CSV table of C-alpha atoms and ligand atoms in Angstrom, one decimal:
chain,number,residue,atom,x,y,z
V,13,UNK,CA,-62.7,-24.4,-52.2
V,14,UNK,CA,-60.8,-27.3,-49.8
V,15,UNK,CA,-57.8,-28.1,-50.9
V,16,UNK,CA,-57.1,-31.9,-52.1
V,17,UNK,CA,-54.3,-33.5,-53.0
V,18,UNK,CA,-55.8,-35.0,-55.8
V,19,UNK,CA,-58.9,-33.3,-57.5
V,20,UNK,CA,-61.2,-35.6,-58.8
V,21,UNK,CA,-62.9,-33.1,-61.1
V,22,UNK,CA,-62.2,-33.8,-64.7
V,23,UNK,CA,-60.7,-30.5,-66.2
V,24,UNK,CA,-58.8,-29.3,-68.9
V,25,UNK,CA,-55.6,-28.2,-67.4
V,26,UNK,CA,-54.6,-26.0,-70.5
V,27,UNK,CA,-57.6,-23.8,-69.5
V,28,UNK,CA,-56.8,-23.4,-65.9
V,29,UNK,CA,-55.4,-20.0,-64.3
V,30,UNK,CA,-51.8,-20.1,-62.9
V,31,UNK,CA,-53.6,-19.9,-59.2
V,32,UNK,CA,-57.0,-20.5,-57.8
V,33,UNK,CA,-58.4,-22.5,-60.4
V,34,UNK,CA,-58.7,-26.4,-59.7
V,35,UNK,CA,-56.1,-28.0,-57.7
V,36,UNK,CA,-53.7,-30.1,-59.6
V,37,UNK,CA,-54.5,-33.8,-60.1
V,38,UNK,CA,-52.4,-35.4,-62.6
V,39,UNK,CA,-49.0,-33.9,-62.7
V,40,UNK,CA,-48.5,-34.0,-66.6
V,41,UNK,CA,-46.3,-32.4,-68.8
V,42,UNK,CA,-47.1,-33.7,-72.2
V,43,UNK,CA,-49.1,-30.4,-72.6
V,44,UNK,CA,-48.4,-26.9,-71.1
V,45,UNK,CA,-50.2,-24.0,-70.7
V,46,UNK,CA,-46.7,-22.1,-70.0
V,47,UNK,CA,-43.5,-24.0,-71.2
V,48,UNK,CA,-41.4,-21.7,-69.9
V,49,UNK,CA,-42.0,-23.3,-66.5
V,50,UNK,CA,-41.0,-26.5,-67.7
V,51,UNK,CA,-37.8,-25.1,-69.2
V,52,UNK,CA,-37.1,-23.2,-66.0
V,53,UNK,CA,-37.1,-26.9,-64.3
V,54,UNK,CA,-34.7,-28.3,-67.0
V,55,UNK,CA,-32.4,-25.6,-66.2
V,56,UNK,CA,-32.7,-25.6,-62.4
V,57,UNK,CA,-32.0,-29.5,-62.7
V,58,UNK,CA,-28.9,-29.0,-65.2
V,59,UNK,CA,-27.5,-26.6,-62.5
V,60,UNK,CA,-27.7,-29.7,-59.4
V,61,UNK,CA,-24.9,-29.0,-57.0
V,62,UNK,CA,-23.9,-30.3,-53.9
V,63,UNK,CA,-22.1,-27.7,-51.0
V,64,UNK,CA,-19.7,-30.8,-50.2
V,65,UNK,CA,-18.3,-30.6,-53.7
V,66,UNK,CA,-16.9,-27.2,-53.0
V,67,UNK,CA,-13.7,-27.5,-51.4
V,68,UNK,CA,-13.7,-24.3,-48.9
V,69,UNK,CA,-10.8,-25.4,-46.4
V,70,UNK,CA,-8.5,-22.5,-47.6
V,71,UNK,CA,-11.2,-19.8,-46.5
V,72,UNK,CA,-10.3,-20.9,-42.8
V,73,UNK,CA,-7.1,-19.4,-43.0
V,74,UNK,CA,-8.1,-16.5,-44.7
V,75,UNK,CA,-10.8,-15.8,-42.4
V,76,UNK,CA,-8.5,-16.2,-39.4
V,77,UNK,CA,-6.4,-13.6,-40.9
V,78,UNK,CA,-8.9,-10.9,-41.9
V,79,UNK,CA,-9.3,-7.9,-39.8
V,80,UNK,CA,-11.9,-7.7,-37.4
V,81,UNK,CA,-13.9,-5.1,-39.3
V,82,UNK,CA,-13.9,-7.8,-42.3
V,83,UNK,CA,-14.9,-10.6,-40.3
V,84,UNK,CA,-18.0,-9.0,-39.2
V,85,UNK,CA,-18.8,-7.8,-42.8
V,86,UNK,CA,-18.0,-11.9,-43.7
V,87,UNK,CA,-20.2,-13.1,-40.8
V,88,UNK,CA,-22.9,-10.7,-41.1
V,89,UNK,CA,-23.6,-11.5,-44.7
V,90,UNK,CA,-23.5,-14.9,-44.0
V,91,UNK,CA,-26.4,-14.8,-41.1
V,92,UNK,CA,-28.6,-12.5,-43.5
V,93,UNK,CA,-28.2,-15.2,-46.3
V,94,UNK,CA,-29.0,-17.8,-43.9
V,95,UNK,CA,-32.1,-16.0,-43.2
V,96,UNK,CA,-33.3,-15.3,-46.7
V,97,UNK,CA,-32.8,-19.2,-47.8
V,98,UNK,CA,-34.2,-20.3,-44.5
V,99,UNK,CA,-37.6,-18.8,-45.8
V,100,UNK,CA,-37.3,-19.2,-49.2
V,101,UNK,CA,-36.5,-23.2,-48.4
V,102,UNK,CA,-40.1,-23.6,-47.5
V,103,UNK,CA,-42.3,-20.6,-48.1
V,104,UNK,CA,-42.9,-21.1,-52.1
V,105,UNK,CA,-44.0,-24.4,-51.2
V,106,UNK,CA,-46.4,-23.7,-48.3
V,107,UNK,CA,-47.9,-20.4,-49.8
V,108,UNK,CA,-48.2,-21.7,-53.5
V,109,UNK,CA,-48.7,-25.0,-53.8
V,110,UNK,CA,-52.3,-25.1,-52.1
V,111,UNK,CA,-53.5,-22.8,-54.7
V,112,UNK,CA,-51.6,-23.3,-57.8
V,113,UNK,CA,-53.7,-25.0,-60.9
V,114,UNK,CA,-50.7,-25.8,-63.7
V,115,UNK,CA,-48.6,-28.7,-63.0
V,116,UNK,CA,-45.4,-27.4,-65.0
V,117,UNK,CA,-45.9,-24.4,-62.5
V,118,UNK,CA,-46.3,-26.7,-59.6
V,119,UNK,CA,-43.5,-28.4,-59.9
V,120,UNK,CA,-41.3,-25.6,-60.9
V,121,UNK,CA,-42.5,-24.0,-57.3
V,122,UNK,CA,-41.2,-27.4,-55.8
V,123,UNK,CA,-37.9,-27.5,-58.1
V,124,UNK,CA,-37.2,-23.9,-56.8
V,125,UNK,CA,-37.8,-24.5,-53.1
V,126,UNK,CA,-35.6,-27.5,-53.2
V,127,UNK,CA,-32.7,-25.5,-54.5
V,128,UNK,CA,-33.3,-23.1,-51.9
V,129,UNK,CA,-32.6,-25.8,-49.3
V,130,UNK,CA,-29.4,-26.7,-51.2
V,131,UNK,CA,-28.3,-23.1,-50.3
V,132,UNK,CA,-29.0,-23.4,-46.8
V,133,UNK,CA,-27.0,-26.6,-46.2
V,134,UNK,CA,-24.2,-24.6,-48.1
V,135,UNK,CA,-24.4,-22.1,-45.3
V,136,UNK,CA,-23.6,-24.7,-42.7
V,137,UNK,CA,-20.8,-26.2,-44.8
V,138,UNK,CA,-19.3,-22.7,-44.8
V,139,UNK,CA,-19.6,-21.5,-41.3
V,140,UNK,CA,-18.6,-25.4,-40.1
V,141,UNK,CA,-15.2,-24.7,-41.8
V,142,UNK,CA,-14.2,-21.2,-40.6
V,143,UNK,CA,-15.7,-21.7,-37.2
V,144,UNK,CA,-14.7,-24.0,-34.1
V,145,UNK,CA,-18.3,-22.8,-32.8
V,146,UNK,CA,-21.0,-22.8,-35.4
V,147,UNK,CA,-23.7,-22.8,-33.1
V,148,UNK,CA,-22.7,-19.3,-32.2
V,149,UNK,CA,-23.2,-18.1,-35.4
V,150,UNK,CA,-26.4,-19.7,-36.1
V,151,UNK,CA,-27.7,-18.8,-32.6
V,152,UNK,CA,-27.2,-15.2,-33.1
V,153,UNK,CA,-29.6,-15.0,-36.2
V,154,UNK,CA,-32.5,-15.4,-33.7
V,155,UNK,CA,-31.0,-12.3,-31.5
V,156,UNK,CA,-29.7,-10.0,-34.0
V,157,UNK,CA,-31.8,-7.1,-34.3
V,158,UNK,CA,-30.8,-5.8,-37.8
V,159,UNK,CA,-31.2,-9.3,-39.1
V,160,UNK,CA,-35.0,-9.6,-37.6
V,161,UNK,CA,-35.6,-6.3,-38.9
V,162,UNK,CA,-35.7,-7.7,-42.6
V,163,UNK,CA,-37.2,-11.0,-41.6
V,164,UNK,CA,-40.3,-9.0,-40.9
V,165,UNK,CA,-40.6,-7.6,-44.4
V,166,UNK,CA,-39.7,-10.7,-46.3
V,167,UNK,CA,-42.0,-13.0,-44.4
V,168,UNK,CA,-45.1,-10.8,-44.0
V,169,UNK,CA,-46.3,-11.2,-47.2
V,170,UNK,CA,-46.2,-14.9,-47.5
V,171,UNK,CA,-47.8,-15.1,-43.7
V,172,UNK,CA,-50.4,-12.9,-45.0
V,173,UNK,CA,-51.4,-15.0,-48.2
V,174,UNK,CA,-50.8,-18.4,-46.3
V,175,UNK,CA,-53.4,-17.1,-43.5
V,176,UNK,CA,-55.9,-15.8,-46.1
V,177,UNK,CA,-55.5,-19.2,-47.9
V,178,UNK,CA,-56.1,-21.3,-44.6
V,179,UNK,CA,-59.2,-19.4,-43.8
V,180,UNK,CA,-60.5,-19.5,-47.4
V,181,UNK,CA,-60.0,-23.2,-47.9
V,182,UNK,CA,-61.7,-24.2,-44.6
V,183,UNK,CA,-64.4,-21.6,-44.6
V,184,UNK,CA,-64.8,-19.9,-48.4
V,185,UNK,CA,-65.8,-16.6,-48.8
V,186,UNK,CA,-67.2,-14.2,-46.4
V,187,UNK,CA,-67.3,-13.0,-42.6
V,188,UNK,CA,-66.1,-15.7,-40.1
V,189,UNK,CA,-65.8,-15.8,-36.5
V,190,UNK,CA,-63.1,-18.1,-35.5
V,191,UNK,CA,-62.0,-18.6,-31.9
V,192,UNK,CA,-63.9,-15.5,-31.1
V,193,UNK,CA,-62.6,-13.4,-34.0
V,194,UNK,CA,-64.1,-12.1,-36.7
V,195,UNK,CA,-62.0,-12.1,-40.1
V,196,UNK,CA,-63.2,-11.8,-43.6
V,197,UNK,CA,-61.8,-13.0,-46.5
V,198,UNK,CA,-62.8,-13.0,-50.2
V,199,UNK,CA,-61.0,-14.3,-53.3
V,200,UNK,CA,-60.3,-11.0,-54.9
V,201,UNK,CA,-58.3,-10.0,-51.2
V,202,UNK,CA,-56.3,-13.5,-52.0
V,203,UNK,CA,-55.4,-12.7,-55.2
V,204,UNK,CA,-54.0,-9.2,-54.0
V,205,UNK,CA,-51.9,-10.8,-51.5
V,206,UNK,CA,-50.8,-13.6,-53.8
V,207,UNK,CA,-49.8,-10.8,-56.2
V,208,UNK,CA,-47.9,-8.8,-53.5
V,209,UNK,CA,-46.5,-12.0,-52.2
V,210,UNK,CA,-44.9,-12.5,-55.5
V,211,UNK,CA,-43.8,-8.9,-55.8
V,212,UNK,CA,-41.6,-9.5,-52.5
V,213,UNK,CA,-40.5,-12.5,-53.4
V,214,UNK,CA,-39.0,-10.8,-56.5
V,215,UNK,CA,-37.5,-8.5,-54.4
V,216,UNK,CA,-36.0,-10.7,-52.1
V,217,UNK,CA,-34.2,-13.0,-55.0
V,218,UNK,CA,-33.6,-9.8,-57.2
V,219,UNK,CA,-32.1,-7.2,-54.8
V,220,UNK,CA,-31.5,-8.5,-51.5
V,221,UNK,CA,-29.3,-11.3,-51.8
V,222,UNK,CA,-27.0,-8.9,-54.3
V,223,UNK,CA,-25.6,-7.0,-51.3
V,224,UNK,CA,-23.9,-9.9,-50.1
V,225,UNK,CA,-23.1,-11.4,-53.5
V,226,UNK,CA,-21.3,-7.9,-54.1
V,227,UNK,CA,-19.1,-8.7,-50.7
V,228,UNK,CA,-18.3,-12.0,-51.4
V,229,UNK,CA,-17.2,-11.5,-54.7
V,230,UNK,CA,-15.2,-8.3,-53.5
V,231,UNK,CA,-13.3,-10.6,-51.1
V,232,UNK,CA,-12.5,-13.2,-53.8
V,233,UNK,CA,-11.2,-10.3,-56.1
V,234,UNK,CA,-8.4,-10.3,-53.4
V,235,UNK,CA,-8.1,-13.8,-53.7
V,236,UNK,CA,-9.6,-14.3,-50.4
V,237,UNK,CA,-12.2,-16.5,-48.9
V,238,UNK,CA,-12.5,-18.1,-52.4
V,239,UNK,CA,-14.1,-21.3,-51.6
V,240,UNK,CA,-16.8,-19.2,-50.4
V,241,UNK,CA,-17.3,-17.2,-53.4
V,242,UNK,CA,-17.6,-20.3,-55.5
V,243,UNK,CA,-20.6,-21.4,-53.6
V,244,UNK,CA,-21.9,-17.7,-53.8
V,245,UNK,CA,-21.6,-18.1,-57.4
V,246,UNK,CA,-23.3,-21.1,-57.6
V,247,UNK,CA,-26.2,-19.8,-55.2
V,248,UNK,CA,-26.2,-16.8,-57.6
V,249,UNK,CA,-27.0,-18.5,-61.1
V,250,UNK,CA,-29.8,-20.4,-59.1
V,251,UNK,CA,-31.2,-17.2,-57.9
V,252,UNK,CA,-31.2,-15.5,-61.6
V,253,UNK,CA,-33.3,-18.4,-62.5
V,254,UNK,CA,-35.9,-17.7,-59.4
V,255,UNK,CA,-35.9,-14.4,-60.3
V,256,UNK,CA,-36.6,-15.1,-63.8
V,257,UNK,CA,-39.2,-17.4,-62.5
V,258,UNK,CA,-41.1,-15.0,-60.5
V,259,UNK,CA,-40.8,-11.9,-63.4
V,260,UNK,CA,-42.6,-14.3,-65.9
V,261,UNK,CA,-45.3,-14.9,-63.3
V,262,UNK,CA,-45.7,-11.2,-62.6
V,263,UNK,CA,-45.7,-10.3,-66.1
V,264,UNK,CA,-48.3,-13.2,-66.9
V,265,UNK,CA,-50.4,-11.5,-64.3
V,266,UNK,CA,-50.4,-8.3,-65.1
V,267,UNK,CA,-51.1,-9.2,-69.0
V,268,UNK,CA,-54.5,-10.7,-67.7
V,269,UNK,CA,-54.7,-13.1,-70.3
V,270,UNK,CA,-54.6,-15.9,-67.6
V,271,UNK,CA,-56.8,-14.2,-65.2
V,272,UNK,CA,-58.2,-10.9,-65.9
V,273,UNK,CA,-58.7,-10.1,-62.3
V,274,UNK,CA,-55.1,-10.4,-62.0
V,275,UNK,CA,-54.5,-7.6,-64.5
V,276,UNK,CA,-56.9,-5.5,-62.8
V,277,UNK,CA,-55.0,-6.0,-59.1
V,278,UNK,CA,-51.7,-5.5,-60.9
V,279,UNK,CA,-52.9,-2.2,-61.8
V,280,UNK,CA,-54.3,-1.3,-58.5
V,281,UNK,CA,-51.1,-2.6,-56.5
V,282,UNK,CA,-49.0,-0.4,-58.6
V,283,UNK,CA,-48.4,2.1,-55.9
V,284,UNK,CA,-47.7,-0.9,-53.2
V,285,UNK,CA,-45.2,-2.5,-55.8
V,286,UNK,CA,-43.1,0.7,-56.1
V,287,UNK,CA,-43.4,1.2,-52.2
V,288,UNK,CA,-42.3,-2.6,-51.6
V,289,UNK,CA,-38.9,-2.0,-53.9
V,290,UNK,CA,-38.5,1.7,-52.0
V,291,UNK,CA,-38.3,0.1,-49.0
V,292,UNK,CA,-36.3,-2.9,-49.7
V,293,UNK,CA,-33.7,-0.5,-51.4
V,294,UNK,CA,-33.8,1.6,-48.4
V,295,UNK,CA,-33.4,-1.6,-45.8
V,296,UNK,CA,-30.5,-2.8,-47.8
V,297,UNK,CA,-28.8,0.6,-47.6
V,298,UNK,CA,-29.1,0.2,-43.9
V,299,UNK,CA,-27.9,-2.9,-44.2
V,300,UNK,CA,-24.9,-1.7,-46.0
V,301,UNK,CA,-24.2,0.7,-43.3
V,302,UNK,CA,-24.4,-1.7,-40.6
V,303,UNK,CA,-21.7,-4.0,-42.5
V,304,UNK,CA,-19.4,-0.9,-42.9
V,305,UNK,CA,-19.7,0.4,-39.5
V,306,UNK,CA,-16.2,-0.5,-38.4
V,307,UNK,CA,-14.4,0.0,-41.7
V,308,UNK,CA,-14.8,-0.4,-45.2
V,309,UNK,CA,-13.2,-3.4,-47.1
V,310,UNK,CA,-10.8,-2.9,-50.0
V,311,UNK,CA,-12.9,-2.2,-53.1
V,312,UNK,CA,-16.1,-1.7,-51.8
V,313,UNK,CA,-17.5,1.0,-48.7
V,314,UNK,CA,-20.6,2.0,-48.1
V,315,UNK,CA,-21.5,4.4,-50.8
V,316,UNK,CA,-20.4,2.2,-53.7
V,317,UNK,CA,-22.5,-0.4,-52.2
V,318,UNK,CA,-25.7,1.6,-51.7
V,319,UNK,CA,-25.2,2.9,-55.3
V,320,UNK,CA,-25.2,-0.5,-56.5
V,321,UNK,CA,-28.5,-1.2,-54.5
V,322,UNK,CA,-29.8,1.7,-56.4
V,323,UNK,CA,-28.8,0.5,-59.9
V,324,UNK,CA,-29.7,-2.9,-59.3
V,325,UNK,CA,-33.3,-1.9,-58.2
V,326,UNK,CA,-33.8,0.1,-60.9
V,327,UNK,CA,-32.9,-2.6,-63.1
V,328,UNK,CA,-35.1,-5.2,-61.5
V,329,UNK,CA,-38.1,-2.7,-61.6
V,330,UNK,CA,-37.8,-1.9,-65.4
V,331,UNK,CA,-37.7,-5.9,-65.8
V,332,UNK,CA,-41.3,-5.7,-64.6
V,333,UNK,CA,-42.5,-2.6,-66.0
V,334,UNK,CA,-42.2,-0.2,-63.5
V,335,UNK,CA,-39.9,2.7,-63.8
V,336,UNK,CA,-36.6,3.0,-62.5
V,337,UNK,CA,-36.9,5.3,-58.8
V,338,UNK,CA,-33.2,6.3,-58.5
V,339,UNK,CA,-31.0,8.6,-60.9
V,340,UNK,CA,-28.3,5.9,-61.2
V,341,UNK,CA,-27.8,4.4,-64.4
V,342,UNK,CA,-24.0,3.1,-64.0
V,343,UNK,CA,-23.1,0.0,-62.3
V,344,UNK,CA,-20.7,1.1,-59.7
V,345,UNK,CA,-19.0,-2.7,-59.6
V,346,UNK,CA,-18.8,-3.7,-63.0
V,347,UNK,CA,-16.5,-6.3,-62.1
V,348,UNK,CA,-19.4,-8.3,-60.3
V,349,UNK,CA,-20.3,-9.2,-63.5
V,350,UNK,CA,-17.9,-11.5,-64.3
V,351,UNK,CA,-18.6,-13.6,-61.2
V,352,UNK,CA,-22.1,-14.2,-62.3
V,353,UNK,CA,-21.4,-15.1,-65.6
V,354,UNK,CA,-22.8,-18.5,-66.3
V,355,UNK,CA,-20.1,-20.2,-67.8
V,356,UNK,CA,-17.4,-18.9,-65.6
V,357,UNK,CA,-18.7,-21.0,-63.1
V,358,UNK,CA,-16.6,-23.9,-63.6
V,359,UNK,CA,-13.6,-21.8,-65.0
V,360,UNK,CA,-12.8,-18.8,-63.4
V,361,UNK,CA,-9.6,-16.8,-63.1
V,362,UNK,CA,-9.0,-17.2,-59.7
V,363,UNK,CA,-10.7,-20.1,-59.0
V,364,UNK,CA,-11.3,-22.4,-55.9
V,365,UNK,CA,-11.0,-25.9,-56.6
V,366,UNK,CA,-13.8,-28.0,-56.9
V,367,UNK,CA,-12.9,-31.0,-54.8
V,368,UNK,CA,-15.6,-33.7,-56.0
V,369,UNK,CA,-15.0,-36.6,-53.9
V,370,UNK,CA,-16.5,-39.0,-56.5
V,371,UNK,CA,-14.4,-37.8,-59.3
V,372,UNK,CA,-11.5,-37.9,-56.9
V,373,UNK,CA,-11.8,-41.5,-56.3
V,374,UNK,CA,-12.1,-42.9,-59.5
V,375,UNK,CA,-8.7,-40.8,-60.4
V,376,UNK,CA,-7.0,-42.4,-57.8
V,377,UNK,CA,-8.2,-46.0,-58.7
V,378,UNK,CA,-7.7,-45.7,-62.5
V,379,UNK,CA,-3.8,-46.0,-63.6
V,380,UNK,CA,-2.5,-46.9,-66.9
V,381,UNK,CA,-2.5,-50.6,-66.5
V,382,UNK,CA,-6.4,-50.4,-66.6
V,383,UNK,CA,-6.2,-49.5,-70.2
V,384,UNK,CA,-4.0,-51.9,-71.3
V,385,UNK,CA,-6.9,-54.1,-73.0
V,386,UNK,CA,-8.3,-50.9,-74.7
V,387,UNK,CA,-7.9,-50.5,-78.1
V,388,UNK,CA,-8.3,-47.1,-79.4
M,23,UNK,CA,-23.4,-7.7,-93.1
M,24,UNK,CA,-26.3,-6.0,-90.7
M,25,UNK,CA,-25.5,-2.7,-89.3
M,26,UNK,CA,-26.4,-1.8,-85.4
M,27,UNK,CA,-27.2,1.6,-84.7
M,28,UNK,CA,-26.9,2.5,-81.3
M,29,UNK,CA,-29.0,5.1,-79.6
M,30,UNK,CA,-29.5,7.0,-82.8
M,31,UNK,CA,-25.8,7.7,-83.1
M,32,UNK,CA,-22.9,5.2,-83.9
M,33,UNK,CA,-23.4,2.7,-86.4
M,34,UNK,CA,-21.2,-0.6,-86.0
M,35,UNK,CA,-21.3,-3.7,-88.5
M,36,UNK,CA,-22.4,-6.9,-87.2
M,37,UNK,CA,-19.6,-8.9,-89.5
M,38,UNK,CA,-20.1,-12.1,-87.7
M,39,UNK,CA,-16.5,-12.0,-85.9
M,40,UNK,CA,-18.4,-12.0,-82.6
M,41,UNK,CA,-20.7,-14.7,-81.4
M,42,UNK,CA,-23.2,-12.7,-80.3
M,43,UNK,CA,-24.5,-9.1,-80.3
M,44,UNK,CA,-23.3,-8.6,-76.6
M,45,UNK,CA,-19.8,-9.6,-77.8
M,46,UNK,CA,-19.8,-7.0,-80.7
M,47,UNK,CA,-21.2,-4.1,-78.2
M,48,UNK,CA,-18.5,-5.1,-75.9
M,49,UNK,CA,-15.9,-5.2,-78.9
M,50,UNK,CA,-16.8,-1.2,-79.4
M,51,UNK,CA,-16.2,-0.7,-75.6
M,52,UNK,CA,-20.0,-0.3,-75.0
M,53,UNK,CA,-20.8,-1.0,-71.6
M,54,UNK,CA,-23.7,-3.2,-71.5
M,55,UNK,CA,-25.0,-4.6,-68.2
M,56,UNK,CA,-24.9,-8.8,-67.9
M,57,UNK,CA,-24.8,-11.5,-65.9
M,58,UNK,CA,-25.4,-15.1,-67.1
M,59,UNK,CA,-24.7,-14.3,-70.8
M,60,UNK,CA,-26.8,-17.5,-71.5
M,61,UNK,CA,-30.3,-15.8,-72.0
M,62,UNK,CA,-31.7,-16.4,-68.4
M,63,UNK,CA,-31.3,-13.6,-66.4
M,64,UNK,CA,-32.7,-10.8,-68.4
M,65,UNK,CA,-29.8,-8.5,-67.1
M,66,UNK,CA,-28.5,-7.5,-70.7
M,67,UNK,CA,-31.9,-6.4,-71.7
M,68,UNK,CA,-31.8,-3.5,-74.6
M,69,UNK,CA,-34.6,-2.0,-76.1
M,70,UNK,CA,-35.4,-2.7,-80.1
M,71,UNK,CA,-36.3,0.1,-82.1
M,72,UNK,CA,-36.2,-1.4,-85.4
M,73,UNK,CA,-35.1,-4.4,-87.2
M,74,UNK,CA,-34.9,-8.2,-86.0
M,75,UNK,CA,-32.9,-10.3,-84.1
M,76,UNK,CA,-32.6,-13.7,-84.0
M,77,UNK,CA,-31.9,-16.0,-80.9
M,78,UNK,CA,-29.2,-18.6,-81.0
M,79,UNK,CA,-30.9,-20.0,-77.8
M,80,UNK,CA,-34.4,-19.3,-77.0
M,81,UNK,CA,-33.8,-17.2,-73.8
M,82,UNK,CA,-35.6,-18.2,-70.7
M,83,UNK,CA,-35.6,-14.7,-69.4
M,84,UNK,CA,-38.9,-12.6,-69.8
M,85,UNK,CA,-38.8,-10.4,-72.8
M,86,UNK,CA,-41.0,-7.5,-73.0
M,87,UNK,CA,-42.2,-6.3,-76.5
M,88,UNK,CA,-39.8,-3.9,-77.8
M,89,UNK,CA,-36.8,-5.4,-76.0
M,90,UNK,CA,-34.1,-8.4,-76.5
M,91,UNK,CA,-31.7,-10.0,-75.0
M,92,UNK,CA,-27.9,-9.1,-76.8
M,93,UNK,CA,-26.0,-12.0,-74.8
M,94,UNK,CA,-27.7,-14.7,-77.0
M,95,UNK,CA,-28.9,-13.0,-80.3
M,96,UNK,CA,-27.4,-11.7,-83.6
M,97,UNK,CA,-29.2,-9.3,-85.9
M,98,UNK,CA,-31.3,-10.6,-88.8
M,99,UNK,CA,-31.6,-7.4,-90.4
M,100,UNK,CA,-30.2,-3.7,-89.7
M,101,UNK,CA,-31.1,-2.9,-86.2
M,102,UNK,CA,-31.7,0.3,-84.2
M,103,UNK,CA,-30.9,-0.4,-80.4
M,104,UNK,CA,-31.1,1.3,-77.2
M,105,UNK,CA,-28.8,0.4,-74.4
M,106,UNK,CA,-30.1,1.7,-70.9
R,15,LIG,S1,-26.7,-11.8,-69.7
R,15,LIG,FE1,-28.3,-13.2,-68.8
R,15,LIG,S2,-29.7,-13.0,-70.4
R,15,LIG,FE2,-28.3,-11.8,-71.0
R,16,LIG,FE1,-31.7,-19.2,-52.5
R,17,LIG,FE1,-33.9,-18.1,-54.6
């Protein structure tokens, strides 16, 4: 079952499962087993943006004027998001590409991961602007205990899957002795790791990000750090698409038509799925406590944010057919929704300017005389 | 003019003055969750207990059986819905 970059086996791609069938040979989209992934690709491409296009220069003054405890909230969130997107910018590629069997899904995974690299670059854009010493912010990520604790759970499922794939593709199913250590791998176990991995990615994109989104927008509601909020809206728009992607994968797996074993695994892993959601919600509440340890911000405090974690956890769980685990049914910060509306991305009420350099150039160079010869 | 029955209680008419079911529900001051309002995030998912809806654009979000997305749909027939 070794991986090959161009599988010579002539196969009917329409009959392959999403994962663990034949490696993809021809990247063709004239026929698609799951058209949804092609549609997600198109949508993601239509969302394309560059951090440099967003003017964040006003944020520098805002940031300097923030009280210390709000600076802590702002910068800590940015560090946490940097961690999450560092992981997301590479892991879908490394973990899923060696095992994917459908061209449209393969390309969706690549498109998805690419958009995460834009998110990563945008954090540098933001940090460079507000700090004269951006290296200090990034250096601290690897030393910050609160962030590292989260990194552990965010990466664990990816690493277990990648490790299993390496062994399986090298040695096949069975018990192998490698460098003096005995390891056992089966396809079934690999599928289990895959399912749990997709589940934990879903939690990452559907819950973990939203705590910092809420803080970013809470600043922007006060007309502070609006350049940052503009970027976060673009990121949130992408994330909504990513979580829709993982929800589709999970639901296709659970339905079983694609791979009957996956349906069985989805059933077996139900308890573990609940545990993944529960643990992530707990961790995000811990994080809220850390954020507000020196004081709340106007419009948002630890309790409200924790309630929001519960609310969004419930709604994400129901989306994949699990039951809500928290009693909360009301969104404690309904104002966040207006920041997440797609068509508002361009025309928000309190909007920071988009300074597209290209558009700017053209504007400057065109004056009335240029239109002299035009007949309208 | 199709009617919309909400959680077995209030009934509103979808008179076409609102573009989508979500708009119509909000006009009645009903709280429905939403993010994208474009059919790709799934945040607005509601239960469709009876009747049929038509999507204005095909939604990208996963829709389970018995659910629908009010942000990008209109009622085709009288419908019975439940807002989570
Ligand atoms: S609000 Fe996003 S799908 Fe309806
Ligand atoms: Fe991201
Ligand atoms: Fe993402």
